[in-house]
mmCIF file of C-alpha atoms in Angstrom:
data_model
loop_
_atom_site.group_PDB
_atom_site.id
_atom_site.type_symbol
_atom_site.label_atom_id
_atom_site.label_comp_id
_atom_site.label_asym_id
_atom_site.label_seq_id
_atom_site.Cartn_x
_atom_site.Cartn_y
_atom_site.Cartn_z
ATOM 1 C CA MET A 391 101.270 92.839 113.800
ATOM 2 C CA PRO A 392 97.461 93.195 114.039
ATOM 3 C CA GLU A 393 95.436 94.103 110.982
ATOM 4 C CA ARG A 394 94.731 97.777 110.429
ATOM 5 C CA GLN A 395 91.251 99.246 110.755
ATOM 6 C CA ILE A 396 89.403 99.359 107.427
ATOM 7 C CA ARG A 397 88.294 102.827 106.339
ATOM 8 C CA LEU A 398 84.599 103.110 105.495
ATOM 9 C CA LEU A 399 82.689 104.899 102.752
ATOM 10 C CA GLY A 400 82.756 108.609 103.559
ATOM 11 C CA ASP A 401 86.472 108.659 104.398
ATOM 12 C CA PRO A 402 88.141 110.968 101.826
ATOM 13 C CA VAL A 403 91.124 108.608 101.342
ATOM 14 C CA LEU A 404 88.792 106.162 99.576
ATOM 15 C CA LYS A 405 87.927 108.735 96.895
ATOM 16 C CA THR A 406 91.514 109.935 96.383
ATOM 17 C CA ARG A 407 93.790 108.615 93.638
ATOM 18 C CA SER A 408 96.730 106.915 95.362
ATOM 19 C CA GLU A 409 100.299 108.089 94.811
ATOM 20 C CA PRO A 410 102.910 105.821 93.195
ATOM 21 C CA ILE A 411 105.505 104.334 95.502
ATOM 22 C CA GLY A 412 108.925 105.845 94.845
ATOM 23 C CA THR A 413 111.535 104.646 97.296
ATOM 24 C CA ILE A 414 111.042 101.274 98.919
ATOM 25 C CA ASP A 415 111.909 102.009 102.516
ATOM 26 C CA ALA A 416 110.934 100.838 106.007
ATOM 27 C CA ARG A 417 107.566 102.616 105.706
ATOM 28 C CA VAL A 418 106.686 100.702 102.522
ATOM 29 C CA ARG A 419 107.873 97.400 104.028
ATOM 30 C CA SER A 420 105.688 98.054 107.057
ATOM 31 C CA LEU A 421 102.757 98.885 104.777
ATOM 32 C CA VAL A 422 103.148 95.535 102.992
ATOM 33 C CA GLU A 423 103.211 93.711 106.362
ATOM 34 C CA ASP A 424 100.032 95.540 107.380
ATOM 35 C CA LEU A 425 98.340 94.727 104.060
ATOM 36 C CA LEU A 426 99.251 91.045 104.320
ATOM 37 C CA ASP A 427 98.140 90.827 107.966
ATOM 38 C CA SER A 428 94.877 92.580 107.090
ATOM 39 C CA VAL A 429 94.024 90.359 104.098
ATOM 40 C CA LYS A 430 94.615 87.078 105.963
ATOM 41 C CA LEU A 431 91.418 87.439 107.979
ATOM 42 C CA PRO A 432 88.535 85.190 106.886
ATOM 43 C CA GLY A 433 86.316 86.531 104.117
ATOM 44 C CA ARG A 434 88.875 88.945 102.703
ATOM 45 C CA ALA A 435 89.892 88.683 99.042
ATOM 46 C CA GLY A 436 91.910 91.901 98.913
ATOM 47 C CA VAL A 437 92.892 95.031 100.818
ATOM 48 C CA ALA A 438 94.107 98.215 99.145
ATOM 49 C CA ALA A 439 96.430 100.607 100.970
ATOM 50 C CA ALA A 440 93.734 103.297 100.776
ATOM 51 C CA GLN A 441 91.424 101.050 102.781
ATOM 52 C CA ILE A 442 93.839 101.207 105.709
ATOM 53 C CA GLY A 443 94.330 104.947 105.322
ATOM 54 C CA VAL A 444 97.555 105.002 103.293
ATOM 55 C CA ASN A 445 97.512 106.961 100.040
ATOM 56 C CA LEU A 446 100.034 104.752 98.190
ATOM 57 C CA ARG A 447 99.570 102.399 95.221
ATOM 58 C CA ALA A 448 99.704 98.963 96.830
ATOM 59 C CA PHE A 449 97.328 96.139 97.608
ATOM 60 C CA SER A 450 97.279 92.614 98.967
ATOM 61 C CA TYR A 451 95.156 89.680 97.848
ATOM 62 C CA ASN A 452 94.014 86.366 99.301
ATOM 63 C CA ILE A 453 92.339 84.134 96.722
ATOM 64 C CA ASP A 454 91.973 80.414 97.446
ATOM 65 C CA GLY A 455 95.001 80.480 99.755
ATOM 66 C CA ASP A 456 97.141 82.421 97.266
ATOM 67 C CA ILE A 457 98.253 85.379 99.394
ATOM 68 C CA GLY A 458 100.420 88.159 98.041
ATOM 69 C CA TYR A 459 100.865 91.848 97.350
ATOM 70 C CA ILE A 460 101.833 94.136 94.522
ATOM 71 C CA LEU A 461 103.288 97.651 94.566
ATOM 72 C CA ASN A 462 102.436 100.230 91.901
ATOM 73 C CA PRO A 463 99.970 97.893 90.196
ATOM 74 C CA VAL A 464 98.794 98.746 86.705
ATOM 75 C CA LEU A 465 95.853 96.931 85.177
ATOM 76 C CA VAL A 466 97.385 95.923 81.834
ATOM 77 C CA GLU A 467 94.956 93.339 80.495
ATOM 78 C CA LEU A 468 91.264 92.580 80.688
ATOM 79 C CA ALA A 469 89.792 89.759 78.620
ATOM 80 C CA GLY A 470 86.481 88.117 77.966
ATOM 81 C CA GLU A 471 83.004 89.558 77.914
ATOM 82 C CA PRO A 472 82.199 91.646 81.028
ATOM 83 C CA GLU A 473 79.669 89.895 83.237
ATOM 84 C CA LEU A 474 77.665 90.782 86.309
ATOM 85 C CA VAL A 475 79.144 89.273 89.468
ATOM 86 C CA ASP A 476 78.024 89.799 93.049
ATOM 87 C CA GLU A 477 80.480 92.137 94.677
ATOM 88 C CA GLY A 478 80.964 93.521 98.140
ATOM 89 C CA CYS A 479 83.610 95.659 99.810
ATOM 90 C CA LEU A 480 85.142 95.865 103.261
ATOM 91 C CA SER A 481 84.733 99.653 103.057
ATOM 92 C CA VAL A 482 80.989 99.267 102.425
ATOM 93 C CA PRO A 483 80.128 96.499 104.909
ATOM 94 C CA GLY A 484 77.046 94.370 104.460
ATOM 95 C CA LEU A 485 76.220 95.377 100.887
ATOM 96 C CA TRP A 486 76.461 93.105 97.836
ATOM 97 C CA TYR A 487 75.465 94.242 94.361
ATOM 98 C CA PRO A 488 75.907 92.893 90.822
ATOM 99 C CA THR A 489 78.912 94.639 89.278
ATOM 100 C CA LYS A 490 80.251 94.308 85.729
ATOM 101 C CA ARG A 491 83.709 92.756 85.734
ATOM 102 C CA TYR A 492 85.864 91.085 83.120
ATOM 103 C CA PRO A 493 86.423 87.339 83.680
ATOM 104 C CA PHE A 494 90.217 87.691 83.234
ATOM 105 C CA ALA A 495 92.576 90.398 84.499
ATOM 106 C CA ARG A 496 96.326 90.956 84.712
ATOM 107 C CA VAL A 497 98.218 93.582 86.695
ATOM 108 C CA THR A 498 101.905 94.363 86.627
ATOM 109 C CA GLY A 499 103.949 96.157 89.253
ATOM 110 C CA ILE A 500 106.919 95.556 91.516
ATOM 111 C CA ASP A 501 107.775 93.683 94.705
ATOM 112 C CA LEU A 502 109.680 94.947 97.760
ATOM 113 C CA ALA A 503 113.005 94.278 96.014
ATOM 114 C CA GLY A 504 111.920 96.484 93.104
ATOM 115 C CA ASN A 505 111.640 93.491 90.764
ATOM 116 C CA PRO A 506 108.888 93.458 88.144
ATOM 117 C CA VAL A 507 105.971 91.162 88.969
ATOM 118 C CA ALA A 508 102.691 90.238 87.333
ATOM 119 C CA VAL A 509 99.547 88.816 88.898
ATOM 120 C CA ALA A 510 96.795 87.418 86.714
ATOM 121 C CA GLY A 511 93.761 85.259 87.075
ATOM 122 C CA GLU A 512 90.213 84.413 86.231
ATOM 123 C CA GLY A 513 87.037 84.486 88.268
ATOM 124 C CA LEU A 514 87.484 85.764 91.814
ATOM 125 C CA MET A 515 91.154 86.661 91.228
ATOM 126 C CA ALA A 516 90.203 88.736 88.168
ATOM 127 C CA GLN A 517 87.454 90.425 90.152
ATOM 128 C CA ALA A 518 89.810 91.181 93.062
ATOM 129 C CA LEU A 519 92.508 92.627 90.787
ATOM 130 C CA GLN A 520 89.963 94.968 89.178
ATOM 131 C CA HIS A 521 88.355 95.876 92.528
ATOM 132 C CA GLU A 522 91.646 96.660 94.301
ATOM 133 C CA THR A 523 93.035 98.619 91.346
ATOM 134 C CA ASP A 524 89.817 100.655 91.381
ATOM 135 C CA HIS A 525 90.459 101.499 95.047
ATOM 136 C CA LEU A 526 93.868 102.897 94.107
ATOM 137 C CA ASP A 527 92.171 105.109 91.524
ATOM 138 C CA GLY A 528 89.708 106.459 94.104
ATOM 139 C CA LEU A 529 86.792 104.311 92.916
ATOM 140 C CA LEU A 530 84.483 102.081 94.906
ATOM 141 C CA TYR A 531 82.507 99.290 93.295
ATOM 142 C CA LEU A 532 79.382 101.375 93.989
ATOM 143 C CA ASP A 533 80.681 103.831 91.374
ATOM 144 C CA ARG A 534 80.357 101.078 88.747
ATOM 145 C CA LEU A 535 76.756 100.143 89.506
ATOM 146 C CA ASP A 536 73.919 100.907 87.128
ATOM 147 C CA LYS A 537 71.717 103.840 88.139
ATOM 148 C CA GLU A 538 68.982 101.751 89.778
ATOM 149 C CA ASN A 539 71.336 99.601 91.852
ATOM 150 C CA ARG A 540 73.457 102.601 92.831
ATOM 151 C CA ARG A 541 70.372 104.410 94.116
ATOM 152 C CA ALA A 542 69.348 101.321 96.126
ATOM 153 C CA ALA A 543 72.888 100.851 97.466
ATOM 154 C CA MET A 544 73.209 104.461 98.581
ATOM 155 C CA LYS A 545 69.837 104.215 100.348
ATOM 156 C CA GLU A 546 71.097 101.098 102.127
ATOM 157 C CA VAL A 547 74.322 102.909 103.070
ATOM 158 C CA ARG A 548 72.414 105.904 104.504
ATOM 159 C CA GLU A 549 70.252 103.549 106.579
ATOM 160 C CA SER A 550 73.187 101.464 107.844
ATOM 161 C CA ASP A 551 74.384 101.702 111.432
ATOM 162 C CA TRP A 552 78.017 102.254 110.383
ATOM 163 C CA PHE A 553 77.541 105.274 108.076
#
């Protein structure tokens, strides 16, 4: 199955809090396939369901060859001192800005069989878990920027050829 088109800043689904997944049915299984196919492309660390236009709490990740997904993820642990890390987003192409993220993160949720799962990591994995969970809460990394960087980012967005 080909990857789904990534929704861009301005699409209302990106600013909408995603709904929890209730019943795991064919639609949810298909969503997971789409998320996994979409995240396998080069340069992609994670894809949230909202980014492919589906308002459900699910995301996929691809960190150093570790590819997976989680349904109904909840960010349950952040550790370490928040630090500025360069961050970009498929929904805001071409922009990279320093964003405060914790160096360790853990999410819990379920898999397609309804079994509890946890995903945790440091560095890029921690950043991806925080970034993708934000998407499910209707937040973009731009929302976390300091005032000066947010102003610069929004100017760059307005001047981009995709906006």
